[in-house]
Amino acid sequence: MGRVAVIGAGVVGVSSAYLLARAGHDVTLVDAAGEPGTGASAGNAAQLSWAYGDAMASPALLKHLPAIAMGRDPAFRIHWQLDRDFLRWGLKLIANTPFRRWWNNTQDILRLAEQSRCELAILLKETDVEFDYRVAGKLHLYADRQSFAAAHSSVVRKNALGFEQRLLTRMEAENIEPALAAYQGEIAGAVYTPDDALGDAAEFCRQLTAWMIGRGQVSTLFGRRVSSFVQTGGVLTGLRFEDRDELHVDAAIVAAGPQILSLVSDLPEARDIRSVRGYSLTIPRSGLAPSISLTDVKRKLAFAAIGDRFRVAGLADIERPGAGFDVGRFDTLKLAASAVLPDLFDRSDELTRWSGERPMTPTSKPMIAASRRIKGLYINAGHGMLGWTLALGSARRVVDLLR
């Protein structure tokens, strides 16, 4: 056991700190922000998608790529960059679209999600953290017969892996979630997954960090940005911050999301990670809001009731890091949400806007590995849209790497 720094206090970093401390390590949680859970964890879709770890690179994406490239898909945008790493990432993404690679990647993600689900069950027994967690179930809504028919084979494959999923008509879906009677989007059919859950990822970060601090399990360094790694003979000995101070450690886990790209000189593996920006809006929850999690497949919208709030999240913009909030893209999300649930979103004056960068690999599988360049340095990043779902499973694998 030794002194371990975890760089990044989002769901992936906080989960890593928790399991490392539980394994007996002396853990310091480091983040450039002033508190945990302020990055991609702050406004994500809140869905814990145990059965929906489908890799983004797929035959369907390849078929749709020309329309995306020409800006004809409002939910998916590519900001083209004259950047060698961007082009290499894009080529690797395309290389992973054949069915066999997509399904292999998806199965790997689903196995990691199951590991995460098991770790969460242990955490809920061992701690008293509250983050509006509940097993809500999920309905994937398909707009047309063709896409719904294509979902059938996926359900068969996932049932064979042990996941419970059922194909439903719109009427059957409305019996499970009565709020769908007011849904203005087309619904040719739905896939129901009763065991999927949801929770507030940002609150999870705050509460679990406070719980660990209260028990002396971790120390924290917030408001400190890592500028480089200190090493001797290729072995990590510490972290150097922008103010030139150093923290002496025996190992470090980089779980800093898109900030990992600023450390690429020491972590060349980070070149396989790109930022995919997403958006969300959150309003007070009313009696009109669905209770079950919903995903509109056509519009790529995810809906979740989180405690006394209701959130819709979506869009996927592959862009340069640090591009920032785009009002036009947020308006695209709001208009899409208002079109399908007008009574819910058009009547709410209280609205929270958010966007964040979600680091993603070409395979959609997170990078969980030891650095090839510096001994004692590890990576736990690149979870894309599934950071909340995969966080604890990824943390468990990081702990195993340090043994």
mmCIF file of C-alpha atoms in Angstrom:
data_model
loop_
_atom_site.group_PDB
_atom_site.id
_atom_site.type_symbol
_atom_site.label_atom_id
_atom_site.label_comp_id
_atom_site.label_asym_id
_atom_site.label_seq_id
_atom_site.Cartn_x
_atom_site.Cartn_y
_atom_site.Cartn_z
ATOM 1 C CA MET A 1 0.000 0.000 0.000
ATOM 2 C CA GLY A 2 1.234 3.499 -0.715
ATOM 3 C CA ARG A 3 0.478 7.156 -1.326
ATOM 4 C CA VAL A 4 -1.829 7.478 -4.329
ATOM 5 C CA ALA A 5 -3.101 10.641 -5.966
ATOM 6 C CA VAL A 6 -6.315 10.598 -7.974
ATOM 7 C CA ILE A 7 -6.415 13.477 -10.463
ATOM 8 C CA GLY A 8 -10.004 14.422 -11.191
ATOM 9 C CA ALA A 9 -12.977 14.548 -8.788
ATOM 10 C CA GLY A 10 -15.819 13.597 -11.103
ATOM 11 C CA VAL A 11 -17.654 10.292 -10.757
ATOM 12 C CA VAL A 12 -14.715 8.318 -12.152
ATOM 13 C CA GLY A 13 -12.140 9.966 -9.901
ATOM 14 C CA VAL A 14 -14.256 9.931 -6.736
ATOM 15 C CA SER A 15 -15.158 6.274 -7.333
ATOM 16 C CA SER A 16 -11.467 5.483 -7.817
ATOM 17 C CA ALA A 17 -10.548 7.303 -4.603
ATOM 18 C CA TYR A 18 -13.232 5.408 -2.687
ATOM 19 C CA LEU A 19 -12.151 1.940 -3.785
ATOM 20 C CA LEU A 20 -8.434 2.734 -3.450
ATOM 21 C CA ALA A 21 -8.984 3.963 0.111
ATOM 22 C CA ARG A 22 -11.050 0.874 0.878
ATOM 23 C CA ALA A 23 -8.123 -1.231 -0.375
ATOM 24 C CA GLY A 24 -5.844 0.463 2.168
ATOM 25 C CA HIS A 25 -4.075 3.127 0.098
ATOM 26 C CA ASP A 26 -3.296 6.606 1.408
ATOM 27 C CA VAL A 27 -5.343 8.626 -1.096
ATOM 28 C CA THR A 28 -5.253 12.296 -2.089
ATOM 29 C CA LEU A 29 -8.041 13.508 -4.376
ATOM 30 C CA VAL A 30 -6.902 16.371 -6.623
ATOM 31 C CA ASP A 31 -9.006 18.631 -8.843
ATOM 32 C CA ALA A 32 -8.583 22.009 -10.527
ATOM 33 C CA ALA A 33 -12.122 22.946 -9.463
ATOM 34 C CA GLY A 34 -13.038 24.050 -5.971
ATOM 35 C CA GLU A 35 -15.253 21.051 -5.211
ATOM 36 C CA PRO A 36 -16.027 17.586 -6.567
ATOM 37 C CA GLY A 37 -18.506 16.844 -9.337
ATOM 38 C CA THR A 38 -18.297 20.101 -11.306
ATOM 39 C CA GLY A 39 -17.283 18.786 -14.741
ATOM 40 C CA ALA A 40 -19.114 16.238 -16.899
ATOM 41 C CA SER A 41 -20.702 14.829 -13.726
ATOM 42 C CA ALA A 42 -22.537 18.086 -12.993
ATOM 43 C CA GLY A 43 -25.320 17.848 -15.551
ATOM 44 C CA ASN A 44 -25.224 14.419 -17.124
ATOM 45 C CA ALA A 45 -28.282 12.357 -18.029
ATOM 46 C CA ALA A 46 -28.358 10.739 -14.543
ATOM 47 C CA GLN A 47 -29.149 7.333 -16.044
ATOM 48 C CA LEU A 48 -27.307 4.264 -14.784
ATOM 49 C CA SER A 49 -27.601 2.247 -17.973
ATOM 50 C CA TRP A 50 -26.572 -1.236 -16.943
ATOM 51 C CA ALA A 51 -28.027 -2.776 -20.117
ATOM 52 C CA TYR A 52 -27.280 0.037 -22.581
ATOM 53 C CA GLY A 53 -23.523 0.022 -23.012
ATOM 54 C CA ASP A 54 -23.755 0.105 -26.791
ATOM 55 C CA ALA A 55 -20.567 1.421 -28.392
ATOM 56 C CA MET A 56 -21.031 4.574 -30.466
ATOM 57 C CA ALA A 57 -19.001 3.192 -33.393
ATOM 58 C CA SER A 58 -21.544 0.883 -35.041
ATOM 59 C CA PRO A 59 -22.857 -0.146 -38.452
ATOM 60 C CA ALA A 60 -25.737 2.309 -37.933
ATOM 61 C CA LEU A 61 -23.304 5.171 -37.294
ATOM 62 C CA LEU A 62 -21.318 4.326 -40.419
ATOM 63 C CA LYS A 63 -24.494 4.371 -42.507
ATOM 64 C CA HIS A 64 -25.499 7.719 -41.026
ATOM 65 C CA LEU A 65 -22.034 9.283 -41.140
ATOM 66 C CA PRO A 66 -22.464 11.160 -44.462
ATOM 67 C CA ALA A 67 -25.535 12.962 -43.093
ATOM 68 C CA ILE A 68 -23.657 13.777 -39.878
ATOM 69 C CA ALA A 69 -20.622 15.023 -41.799
ATOM 70 C CA MET A 70 -22.839 17.398 -43.782
ATOM 71 C CA GLY A 71 -24.542 18.746 -40.660
ATOM 72 C CA ARG A 72 -27.938 17.167 -41.354
ATOM 73 C CA ASP A 73 -28.317 15.508 -37.950
ATOM 74 C CA PRO A 74 -29.321 18.069 -35.287
ATOM 75 C CA ALA A 75 -28.297 15.730 -32.453
ATOM 76 C CA PHE A 76 -24.788 14.876 -33.689
ATOM 77 C CA ARG A 77 -22.190 17.380 -34.878
ATOM 78 C CA ILE A 78 -18.582 17.047 -35.986
ATOM 79 C CA HIS A 79 -16.393 20.132 -35.842
ATOM 80 C CA TRP A 80 -13.690 19.265 -38.364
ATOM 81 C CA GLN A 81 -10.142 19.954 -37.231
ATOM 82 C CA LEU A 82 -6.851 20.017 -39.116
ATOM 83 C CA ASP A 83 -5.264 18.012 -36.375
ATOM 84 C CA ARG A 84 -3.348 14.753 -36.788
ATOM 85 C CA ASP A 85 -4.706 13.321 -33.542
ATOM 86 C CA PHE A 86 -8.282 14.230 -34.493
ATOM 87 C CA LEU A 87 -7.954 12.541 -37.877
ATOM 88 C CA ARG A 88 -6.357 9.460 -36.354
ATOM 89 C CA TRP A 89 -9.156 9.256 -33.763
ATOM 90 C CA GLY A 90 -11.769 9.540 -36.494
ATOM 91 C CA LEU A 91 -10.193 6.788 -38.575
ATOM 92 C CA LYS A 92 -10.085 4.515 -35.537
ATOM 93 C CA LEU A 93 -13.746 5.293 -34.874
ATOM 94 C CA ILE A 94 -14.673 4.244 -38.411
ATOM 95 C CA ALA A 95 -12.531 1.109 -38.089
ATOM 96 C CA ASN A 96 -14.686 0.044 -35.134
ATOM 97 C CA THR A 97 -18.027 0.344 -36.954
ATOM 98 C CA PRO A 98 -18.195 -3.209 -38.459
ATOM 99 C CA PHE A 99 -20.720 -5.379 -36.636
ATOM 100 C CA ARG A 100 -18.224 -7.785 -35.078
ATOM 101 C CA ARG A 101 -16.081 -5.009 -33.603
ATOM 102 C CA TRP A 102 -19.145 -3.080 -32.434
ATOM 103 C CA TRP A 103 -20.601 -6.114 -30.690
ATOM 104 C CA ASN A 104 -17.273 -7.088 -29.088
ATOM 105 C CA ASN A 105 -16.825 -3.532 -27.813
ATOM 106 C CA THR A 106 -20.410 -3.440 -26.569
ATOM 107 C CA GLN A 107 -20.040 -6.733 -24.701
ATOM 108 C CA ASP A 108 -16.878 -5.450 -22.997
ATOM 109 C CA ILE A 109 -18.735 -2.310 -21.919
ATOM 110 C CA LEU A 110 -21.692 -4.329 -20.646
ATOM 111 C CA ARG A 111 -19.358 -6.507 -18.555
ATOM 112 C CA LEU A 112 -17.817 -3.390 -17.051
ATOM 113 C CA ALA A 113 -21.297 -1.971 -16.368
ATOM 114 C CA GLU A 114 -22.236 -5.160 -14.524
ATOM 115 C CA GLN A 115 -19.083 -4.840 -12.432
ATOM 116 C CA SER A 116 -20.113 -1.267 -11.671
ATOM 117 C CA ARG A 117 -23.610 -2.335 -10.648
ATOM 118 C CA CYS A 118 -22.187 -4.884 -8.213
ATOM 119 C CA GLU A 119 -19.786 -2.333 -6.708
ATOM 120 C CA LEU A 120 -22.620 0.166 -6.296
ATOM 121 C CA ALA A 121 -24.658 -2.398 -4.382
ATOM 122 C CA ILE A 122 -21.737 -2.805 -1.955
ATOM 123 C CA LEU A 123 -21.272 0.965 -1.644
ATOM 124 C CA LEU A 124 -24.951 1.475 -0.805
ATOM 125 C CA LYS A 125 -24.646 -1.070 2.017
ATOM 126 C CA GLU A 126 -21.383 0.341 3.380
ATOM 127 C CA THR A 127 -22.137 4.071 3.234
ATOM 128 C CA ASP A 128 -25.021 6.403 3.978
ATOM 129 C CA VAL A 129 -24.531 8.651 0.947
ATOM 130 C CA GLU A 130 -27.739 10.066 -0.561
ATOM 131 C CA PHE A 131 -27.881 10.993 -4.249
ATOM 132 C CA ASP A 132 -31.510 10.401 -5.307
ATOM 133 C CA TYR A 133 -30.687 6.861 -6.342
ATOM 134 C CA ARG A 134 -33.541 4.590 -7.391
ATOM 135 C CA VAL A 135 -34.180 1.664 -9.711
ATOM 136 C CA ALA A 136 -36.518 3.503 -12.060
ATOM 137 C CA GLY A 137 -36.445 1.239 -15.094
ATOM 138 C CA LYS A 138 -36.008 2.601 -18.600
ATOM 139 C CA LEU A 139 -37.977 2.800 -21.821
ATOM 140 C CA HIS A 140 -36.156 3.201 -25.136
ATOM 141 C CA LEU A 141 -38.615 4.758 -27.584
ATOM 142 C CA TYR A 142 -38.354 3.964 -31.309
ATOM 143 C CA ALA A 143 -39.958 6.324 -33.813
ATOM 144 C CA ASP A 144 -40.497 3.965 -36.763
ATOM 145 C CA ARG A 145 -41.020 0.306 -37.528
ATOM 146 C CA GLN A 146 -37.623 -0.104 -39.147
ATOM 147 C CA SER A 147 -35.624 1.063 -36.120
ATOM 148 C CA PHE A 148 -37.903 -0.877 -33.765
ATOM 149 C CA ALA A 149 -37.419 -4.043 -35.826
ATOM 150 C CA ALA A 150 -33.637 -3.519 -35.674
ATOM 151 C CA ALA A 151 -33.881 -3.284 -31.876
ATOM 152 C CA HIS A 152 -35.302 -6.817 -31.738
ATOM 153 C CA SER A 153 -31.970 -8.488 -32.508
ATOM 154 C CA SER A 154 -30.235 -6.375 -29.854
ATOM 155 C CA VAL A 155 -32.818 -7.424 -27.261
ATOM 156 C CA VAL A 156 -32.313 -11.086 -28.163
ATOM 157 C CA ARG A 157 -28.526 -10.768 -27.780
ATOM 158 C CA LYS A 158 -28.796 -8.949 -24.451
ATOM 159 C CA ASN A 159 -31.359 -11.382 -23.085
ATOM 160 C CA ALA A 160 -28.864 -14.131 -23.903
ATOM 161 C CA LEU A 161 -26.286 -12.278 -21.799
ATOM 162 C CA GLY A 162 -28.683 -12.253 -18.829
ATOM 163 C CA PHE A 163 -30.226 -8.775 -19.145
ATOM 164 C CA GLU A 164 -33.983 -8.453 -18.800
ATOM 165 C CA GLN A 165 -35.416 -6.492 -21.725
ATOM 166 C CA ARG A 166 -38.854 -6.631 -23.311
ATOM 167 C CA LEU A 167 -40.290 -5.343 -26.573
ATOM 168 C CA LEU A 168 -43.485 -3.320 -26.060
ATOM 169 C CA THR A 169 -46.152 -1.654 -28.142
ATOM 170 C CA ARG A 170 -46.871 2.004 -27.471
ATOM 171 C CA MET A 171 -49.975 1.054 -25.497
ATOM 172 C CA GLU A 172 -47.974 -1.357 -23.336
ATOM 173 C CA ALA A 173 -45.331 1.342 -22.767
ATOM 174 C CA GLU A 174 -48.053 3.799 -21.715
ATOM 175 C CA ASN A 175 -49.378 1.257 -19.226
ATOM 176 C CA ILE A 176 -45.920 1.240 -17.594
ATOM 177 C CA GLU A 177 -45.426 5.019 -17.882
ATOM 178 C CA PRO A 178 -48.792 6.856 -18.133
ATOM 179 C CA ALA A 179 -47.046 10.184 -18.890
ATOM 180 C CA LEU A 180 -46.286 8.799 -22.362
ATOM 181 C CA ALA A 181 -49.927 9.402 -23.302
ATOM 182 C CA ALA A 182 -48.948 13.066 -23.679
ATOM 183 C CA TYR A 183 -45.732 12.309 -25.573
ATOM 184 C CA GLN A 184 -45.836 14.072 -28.940
ATOM 185 C CA GLY A 185 -42.996 12.086 -30.530
ATOM 186 C CA GLU A 186 -43.611 9.103 -32.769
ATOM 187 C CA ILE A 187 -43.513 5.761 -30.928
ATOM 188 C CA ALA A 188 -43.640 2.657 -33.112
ATOM 189 C CA GLY A 189 -42.533 0.550 -30.160
ATOM 190 C CA ALA A 190 -40.359 0.528 -27.061
ATOM 191 C CA VAL A 191 -37.760 -1.594 -25.300
ATOM 192 C CA TYR A 192 -38.288 -1.841 -21.547
ATOM 193 C CA THR A 193 -35.425 -2.534 -19.151
ATOM 194 C CA PRO A 194 -36.829 -2.742 -15.594
ATOM 195 C CA ASP A 195 -33.471 -2.984 -13.780
ATOM 196 C CA ASP A 196 -31.828 0.203 -15.061
ATOM 197 C CA ALA A 197 -31.450 2.889 -12.420
ATOM 198 C CA LEU A 198 -30.701 6.585 -12.024
ATOM 199 C CA GLY A 199 -29.104 8.981 -9.569
ATOM 200 C CA ASP A 200 -27.572 12.430 -9.247
ATOM 201 C CA ALA A 201 -23.921 12.007 -10.269
ATOM 202 C CA ALA A 202 -22.808 15.400 -8.936
ATOM 203 C CA GLU A 203 -24.433 14.771 -5.563
ATOM 204 C CA PHE A 204 -22.811 11.334 -5.488
ATOM 205 C CA CYS A 205 -19.404 13.023 -5.902
ATOM 206 C CA ARG A 206 -20.071 15.568 -3.170
ATOM 207 C CA GLN A 207 -21.611 13.172 -0.661
ATOM 208 C CA LEU A 208 -19.115 10.344 -1.131
ATOM 209 C CA THR A 209 -16.158 12.739 -0.911
ATOM 210 C CA ALA A 210 -17.571 14.228 2.308
ATOM 211 C CA TRP A 211 -18.171 10.720 3.673
ATOM 212 C CA MET A 212 -14.560 9.714 2.974
ATOM 213 C CA ILE A 213 -13.149 12.924 4.462
ATOM 214 C CA GLY A 214 -15.265 12.468 7.583
ATOM 215 C CA ARG A 215 -13.738 9.040 8.134
ATOM 216 C CA GLY A 216 -10.194 10.128 7.398
ATOM 217 C CA GLN A 217 -10.047 7.943 4.292
ATOM 218 C CA VAL A 218 -8.878 10.615 1.854
ATOM 219 C CA SER A 219 -7.314 14.043 1.822
ATOM 220 C CA THR A 220 -8.170 16.576 -0.859
ATOM 221 C CA LEU A 221 -6.422 19.254 -2.901
ATOM 222 C CA PHE A 222 -9.086 21.279 -4.691
ATOM 223 C CA GLY A 223 -8.372 24.341 -6.788
ATOM 224 C CA ARG A 224 -5.021 22.841 -7.825
ATOM 225 C CA ARG A 225 -4.204 22.010 -11.450
ATOM 226 C CA VAL A 226 -1.522 19.423 -12.201
ATOM 227 C CA SER A 227 0.994 20.732 -14.745
ATOM 228 C CA SER A 228 3.367 17.745 -14.984
ATOM 229 C CA PHE A 229 4.647 14.604 -13.305
ATOM 230 C CA VAL A 230 7.844 14.327 -11.291
ATOM 231 C CA GLN A 231 9.851 11.229 -12.073
ATOM 232 C CA THR A 232 13.211 9.688 -11.415
ATOM 233 C CA GLY A 233 14.534 7.171 -13.907
ATOM 234 C CA GLY A 234 11.091 6.722 -15.434
ATOM 235 C CA VAL A 235 9.439 6.106 -12.054
ATOM 236 C CA LEU A 236 6.769 8.474 -10.742
ATOM 237 C CA THR A 237 7.697 10.282 -7.530
ATOM 238 C CA GLY A 238 5.214 13.151 -7.455
ATOM 239 C CA LEU A 239 2.901 15.694 -9.071
ATOM 240 C CA ARG A 240 3.876 19.235 -9.960
ATOM 241 C CA PHE A 241 1.216 21.924 -9.874
ATOM 242 C CA GLU A 242 0.950 25.159 -11.832
ATOM 243 C CA ASP A 243 2.217 27.096 -8.806
ATOM 244 C CA ARG A 244 5.302 24.804 -8.914
ATOM 245 C CA ASP A 245 4.520 23.090 -5.614
ATOM 246 C CA GLU A 246 4.914 19.304 -5.559
ATOM 247 C CA LEU A 247 3.010 16.424 -3.986
ATOM 248 C CA HIS A 248 5.084 13.320 -3.318
ATOM 249 C CA VAL A 249 3.284 10.098 -4.241
ATOM 250 C CA ASP A 250 4.012 6.494 -5.114
ATOM 251 C CA ALA A 251 1.321 6.294 -7.796
ATOM 252 C CA ALA A 252 -1.202 8.511 -9.551
ATOM 253 C CA ILE A 253 -4.462 7.864 -11.386
ATOM 254 C CA VAL A 254 -5.403 10.324 -14.137
ATOM 255 C CA ALA A 255 -9.210 10.488 -14.149
ATOM 256 C CA ALA A 256 -9.434 14.120 -15.188
ATOM 257 C CA GLY A 257 -11.695 13.747 -18.206
ATOM 258 C CA PRO A 258 -10.894 16.166 -21.032
ATOM 259 C CA GLN A 259 -8.077 17.734 -19.000
ATOM 260 C CA ILE A 260 -6.084 14.594 -19.680
ATOM 261 C CA LEU A 261 -5.184 16.128 -23.066
ATOM 262 C CA SER A 262 -3.127 18.828 -21.337
ATOM 263 C CA LEU A 263 -0.880 16.064 -19.964
ATOM 264 C CA VAL A 264 -0.308 14.390 -23.320
ATOM 265 C CA SER A 265 3.462 14.994 -23.289
ATOM 266 C CA ASP A 266 3.715 12.507 -20.407
ATOM 267 C CA LEU A 267 0.710 10.448 -21.466
ATOM 268 C CA PRO A 268 0.838 9.830 -25.222
ATOM 269 C CA GLU A 269 -2.031 7.361 -24.777
ATOM 270 C CA ALA A 270 -4.283 10.387 -24.249
ATOM 271 C CA ARG A 271 -4.162 11.028 -27.991
ATOM 272 C CA ASP A 272 -6.787 8.298 -28.324
ATOM 273 C CA ILE A 273 -9.278 10.433 -26.379
ATOM 274 C CA ARG A 274 -11.437 13.214 -27.838
ATOM 275 C CA SER A 275 -14.014 15.508 -26.262
ATOM 276 C CA VAL A 276 -17.656 14.865 -27.087
ATOM 277 C CA ARG A 277 -19.733 17.756 -25.728
ATOM 278 C CA GLY A 278 -23.229 17.126 -24.418
ATOM 279 C CA TYR A 279 -25.977 19.430 -23.147
ATOM 280 C CA SER A 280 -28.729 19.212 -20.573
ATOM 281 C CA LEU A 281 -31.513 21.280 -19.080
ATOM 282 C CA THR A 282 -33.071 20.749 -15.675
ATOM 283 C CA ILE A 283 -36.452 21.991 -14.453
ATOM 284 C CA PRO A 284 -38.501 21.464 -11.280
ATOM 285 C CA ARG A 285 -40.285 18.134 -11.373
ATOM 286 C CA SER A 286 -44.048 18.334 -11.773
ATOM 287 C CA GLY A 287 -46.844 15.804 -11.789
ATOM 288 C CA LEU A 288 -46.659 15.757 -15.581
ATOM 289 C CA ALA A 289 -43.107 14.383 -15.604
ATOM 290 C CA PRO A 290 -42.468 10.713 -16.405
ATOM 291 C CA SER A 291 -41.185 8.679 -13.478
ATOM 292 C CA ILE A 292 -39.430 6.035 -15.563
ATOM 293 C CA SER A 293 -36.260 7.001 -17.438
ATOM 294 C CA LEU A 294 -36.875 7.569 -21.139
ATOM 295 C CA THR A 295 -34.589 7.626 -24.147
ATOM 296 C CA ASP A 296 -35.893 8.940 -27.464
ATOM 297 C CA VAL A 297 -33.710 7.024 -29.924
ATOM 298 C CA LYS A 298 -34.495 9.183 -32.963
ATOM 299 C CA ARG A 299 -33.820 12.500 -31.219
ATOM 300 C CA LYS A 300 -31.092 11.099 -28.942
ATOM 301 C CA LEU A 301 -32.731 12.582 -25.856
ATOM 302 C CA ALA A 302 -32.545 11.103 -22.368
ATOM 303 C CA PHE A 303 -35.161 12.045 -19.745
ATOM 304 C CA ALA A 304 -34.781 11.426 -16.016
ATOM 305 C CA ALA A 305 -36.695 12.375 -12.869
ATOM 306 C CA ILE A 306 -34.068 13.078 -10.187
ATOM 307 C CA GLY A 307 -35.619 13.751 -6.815
ATOM 308 C CA ASP A 308 -37.590 16.992 -7.154
ATOM 309 C CA ARG A 309 -36.034 17.814 -10.561
ATOM 310 C CA PHE A 310 -36.543 16.635 -14.118
ATOM 311 C CA ARG A 311 -33.702 16.586 -16.637
ATOM 312 C CA VAL A 312 -33.321 16.095 -20.349
ATOM 313 C CA ALA A 313 -29.857 15.508 -21.775
ATOM 314 C CA GLY A 314 -28.579 14.916 -25.262
ATOM 315 C CA LEU A 315 -26.505 15.989 -28.271
ATOM 316 C CA ALA A 316 -23.043 14.746 -29.160
ATOM 317 C CA ASP A 317 -20.622 17.324 -30.545
ATOM 318 C CA ILE A 318 -17.140 16.102 -31.419
ATOM 319 C CA GLU A 319 -15.173 19.319 -31.086
ATOM 320 C CA ARG A 320 -11.904 20.841 -30.025
ATOM 321 C CA PRO A 321 -11.315 20.774 -26.238
ATOM 322 C CA GLY A 322 -12.471 23.875 -24.422
ATOM 323 C CA ALA A 323 -14.895 24.992 -27.145
ATOM 324 C CA GLY A 324 -17.381 25.972 -24.462
ATOM 325 C CA PHE A 325 -21.133 26.399 -24.200
ATOM 326 C CA ASP A 326 -22.953 27.021 -27.495
ATOM 327 C CA VAL A 327 -26.304 28.789 -27.022
ATOM 328 C CA GLY A 328 -27.529 27.593 -30.412
ATOM 329 C CA ARG A 329 -26.849 23.959 -29.568
ATOM 330 C CA PHE A 330 -28.603 24.323 -26.216
ATOM 331 C CA ASP A 331 -31.615 25.804 -28.009
ATOM 332 C CA THR A 332 -31.606 22.749 -30.302
ATOM 333 C CA LEU A 333 -31.884 20.516 -27.227
ATOM 334 C CA LYS A 334 -34.644 22.628 -25.663
ATOM 335 C CA LEU A 335 -36.681 22.751 -28.860
ATOM 336 C CA ALA A 336 -36.436 18.976 -29.287
ATOM 337 C CA ALA A 337 -37.534 18.396 -25.682
ATOM 338 C CA SER A 338 -40.376 20.904 -25.965
ATOM 339 C CA ALA A 339 -41.597 19.269 -29.174
ATOM 340 C CA VAL A 340 -42.200 15.907 -27.496
ATOM 341 C CA LEU A 341 -43.249 17.075 -24.011
ATOM 342 C CA PRO A 342 -44.619 20.585 -24.605
ATOM 343 C CA ASP A 343 -46.735 20.778 -21.454
ATOM 344 C CA LEU A 344 -43.688 19.979 -19.356
ATOM 345 C CA PHE A 345 -41.008 22.249 -20.781
ATOM 346 C CA ASP A 346 -43.002 25.157 -22.203
ATOM 347 C CA ARG A 347 -44.631 25.878 -18.847
ATOM 348 C CA SER A 348 -41.457 25.952 -16.750
ATOM 349 C CA ASP A 349 -39.854 29.341 -16.121
ATOM 350 C CA GLU A 350 -37.166 27.890 -13.848
ATOM 351 C CA LEU A 351 -34.541 26.218 -16.015
ATOM 352 C CA THR A 352 -30.885 25.256 -15.472
ATOM 353 C CA ARG A 353 -28.664 25.104 -18.555
ATOM 354 C CA TRP A 354 -25.514 22.964 -18.737
ATOM 355 C CA SER A 355 -22.973 21.565 -21.148
ATOM 356 C CA GLY A 356 -19.879 19.504 -20.559
ATOM 357 C CA GLU A 357 -17.071 17.679 -22.295
ATOM 358 C CA ARG A 358 -17.201 13.897 -22.145
ATOM 359 C CA PRO A 359 -13.876 12.253 -23.051
ATOM 360 C CA MET A 360 -14.324 9.298 -25.406
ATOM 361 C CA THR A 361 -12.173 6.666 -27.087
ATOM 362 C CA PRO A 362 -12.837 5.370 -30.627
ATOM 363 C CA THR A 363 -14.104 2.076 -29.168
ATOM 364 C CA SER A 364 -16.298 3.769 -26.488
ATOM 365 C CA LYS A 365 -14.441 1.589 -23.972
ATOM 366 C CA PRO A 366 -12.685 3.582 -21.244
ATOM 367 C CA MET A 367 -8.919 3.541 -21.141
ATOM 368 C CA ILE A 368 -7.933 1.766 -17.922
ATOM 369 C CA ALA A 369 -4.226 1.095 -18.104
ATOM 370 C CA ALA A 370 -0.731 1.749 -16.820
ATOM 371 C CA SER A 371 1.250 4.441 -18.601
ATOM 372 C CA ARG A 372 3.811 3.095 -21.038
ATOM 373 C CA ARG A 373 6.133 5.995 -20.284
ATOM 374 C CA ILE A 374 6.108 6.465 -16.506
ATOM 375 C CA LYS A 375 5.981 3.614 -13.998
ATOM 376 C CA GLY A 376 3.433 4.288 -11.269
ATOM 377 C CA LEU A 377 1.192 6.417 -13.496
ATOM 378 C CA TYR A 378 -2.225 5.065 -14.507
ATOM 379 C CA ILE A 379 -5.092 6.196 -16.713
ATOM 380 C CA ASN A 380 -8.802 5.865 -15.986
ATOM 381 C CA ALA A 381 -10.493 8.049 -18.600
ATOM 382 C CA GLY A 382 -12.377 8.037 -21.894
ATOM 383 C CA HIS A 383 -15.779 6.824 -20.669
ATOM 384 C CA GLY A 384 -17.750 9.021 -23.055
ATOM 385 C CA MET A 385 -21.473 9.189 -22.317
ATOM 386 C CA LEU A 386 -21.215 6.266 -19.860
ATOM 387 C CA GLY A 387 -18.997 7.715 -17.149
ATOM 388 C CA TRP A 388 -21.712 7.526 -14.486
ATOM 389 C CA THR A 389 -22.611 3.960 -15.452
ATOM 390 C CA LEU A 390 -19.037 2.662 -15.631
ATOM 391 C CA ALA A 391 -17.354 4.655 -12.855
ATOM 392 C CA LEU A 392 -17.272 2.092 -10.054
ATOM 393 C CA GLY A 393 -16.414 -0.824 -12.329
ATOM 394 C CA SER A 394 -13.526 1.174 -13.771
ATOM 395 C CA ALA A 395 -12.394 2.046 -10.263
ATOM 396 C CA ARG A 396 -12.339 -1.633 -9.306
ATOM 397 C CA ARG A 397 -10.109 -2.412 -12.291
ATOM 398 C CA VAL A 398 -7.728 0.426 -11.347
ATOM 399 C CA VAL A 399 -7.406 -1.017 -7.844
ATOM 400 C CA ASP A 400 -6.581 -4.388 -9.393
ATOM 401 C CA LEU A 401 -3.864 -2.750 -11.548
ATOM 402 C CA LEU A 402 -2.143 -1.391 -8.433
ATOM 403 C CA ARG A 403 -1.884 -4.751 -6.708
#
